[in-house]
């Protein structure tokens, strides 16, 4: 009898426990439920304080970002929404995540973000250089590697890509975007979003992306950082919006609001772009994070009296996450209690953040599995992509008398401040990149020419300053060589955030070094590393060949030396105009026509750039046919095929990029003299011919948007252009 009672009691206890467990396992923890249901369930359980905490981002680990410093946060609340993660392995993340999972009331995982801009540990060329490859597939692969390295190290979310169209290269951040053209930025934006995110964010090798800086940051006055921008609605929609629209359509998870003041309303308090366009018109269901300190900076911009007003303006405009402002944290709950901010708006904001956490699978897999550095970094395939991307992004600007490739040469003098630096080759935003991973230009040359050519080296001068004491010895070195390779450029810290320059020239000392070397009478080859286009008008005259190598990342000297030896045929083309002089700024290919095209020129310099958008030489020659069209008169709904045949007429295999431009010569509103609408890069073996094809969708490719983003297609004549070839067609 006693036995039976015990069994009965145990059964009752077990059933009660089971029933309790059943009712107590909240729906949001059930991975089988649809994400929206889980989000709604979770939010229904949250207090206002818990919600507000989700809308804040602090930092974790040693901050390596000199422009955005803050004291380490010691007491991170378990319920915090997000952290910028400065550590390079998952341990610290996992510790803090454990606190969130086990000590916060609802066990909401933290979202860890970081600036993974052109690689995490395997550093790729800077984005401006990547665009010169005209190879979005390769850029997608590079971003995919960055995602894998980052996620396996404890990062769920990158603040990348930067897709700010930039036409003033004095602005240091021109290095971080894909150049001056809206279409180019759109294509590489989509490639990088796909590379980072893939099609399933819960994949342990993918991360969420963030389009930045929304919007118009690249229009900074006089190339200064963080300043006012004057952007008409027409220019906003013609120039700055297209990459963002493309990124949103590609499914980007988040966006970052911009620092700049846009016509009187800073990006971080801008209802029109954040709420009206992004959330209402484009129906983006992710969230917007402020840039670092951008909410509290609304005070210095003169649109908020204090942090509370700043919180109110940014939040109601549509910035959901506060990155290091201490504004939402301190004032949002109070604003809700005072009835100034509707509870529903807070719920909407929190839902957007939770949605991403669910999509990333953080509720199921909050911790990053342990792995060795060897398992996650610098994998052979990653290095191969780094090498190929660097190779394809190098632009041969000049090659007088076929100076390059260097054949029949036995002695090369290697000179200049960039020759033995690996640090500067990585550029700004190097995440966990290490300069020791990067192959210097000199080491690359050694690898390439080993046992074949005798290399000698002398630095000659520093990057800047007045010390010319090394000039004499470099001249002697040059006299004894068959060719002189001069490695010049910008220090890494001369571009990137908060790194504007008043001129695109290299410091005088570097120009003087070349003038000195010229006295040796030997071929001069310049290797130019920079984070922006340079003013090369004087250096161009002193040199026989010039390679724009940008900041090539860890592959550094290897692909460059491969081009110099002729092992690699250069295929990069400029994604940004190189002005004749700094005084031409802003200069970009897709400008409007002047009222008097034959007049209005500069009196003192040419009015054309030194190297135009799309310029880039090859060791082979390509012959273009005329453009053919499948029809020269079509109805607005019809599609049209344009083709051009390109023959490799030289004696080396080579890749060629064909840029397809269009123009609407007469329109209701003036249109640019040409606009890039498509590009394609194909390898063409010597003697071979390839057909390049552009499928024209008239509304998309020939139409235009007005100042509200509404698209029109007018009847009449249009031009399709490739290089110096042009055909016209008519839309009925
Ligand atoms: C400020 C920069 O403007 C932004 O691009 C970056 O992502 C954040 N700081 C976070 O480091």
Coordinates of C-alpha atoms in Angstrom, one line a residue, residues 396-409 523-525 540 543-546 617-619:
X396 CA 48.4 50.4 -64.6
X397 CA 48.1 54.2 -65.1
X398 CA 51.0 54.6 -67.5
X399 CA 53.3 52.4 -69.5
X400 CA 55.3 54.6 -71.8
X401 CA 57.2 52.7 -74.5
X402 CA 56.2 49.4 -73.0
X403 CA 58.6 49.9 -70.0
X404 CA 56.7 47.1 -68.3
X405 CA 56.8 44.2 -68.0
X406 CA 60.4 44.2 -66.9
X407 CA 62.2 41.8 -69.2
X408 CA 65.9 41.6 -70.2
X409 CA 66.9 43.3 -67.0
X523 CA 63.5 53.8 -66.6
X524 CA 61.5 55.0 -63.6
X525 CA 58.6 52.9 -62.4
X540 CA 53.6 61.5 -64.3
X543 CA 58.1 58.5 -64.8
X544 CA 58.0 55.9 -67.5
X545 CA 55.4 53.6 -65.9
X546 CA 53.0 54.0 -63.0
X617 CA 46.1 49.8 -69.2
X618 CA 46.9 46.2 -70.1
X619 CA 49.9 44.5 -71.6

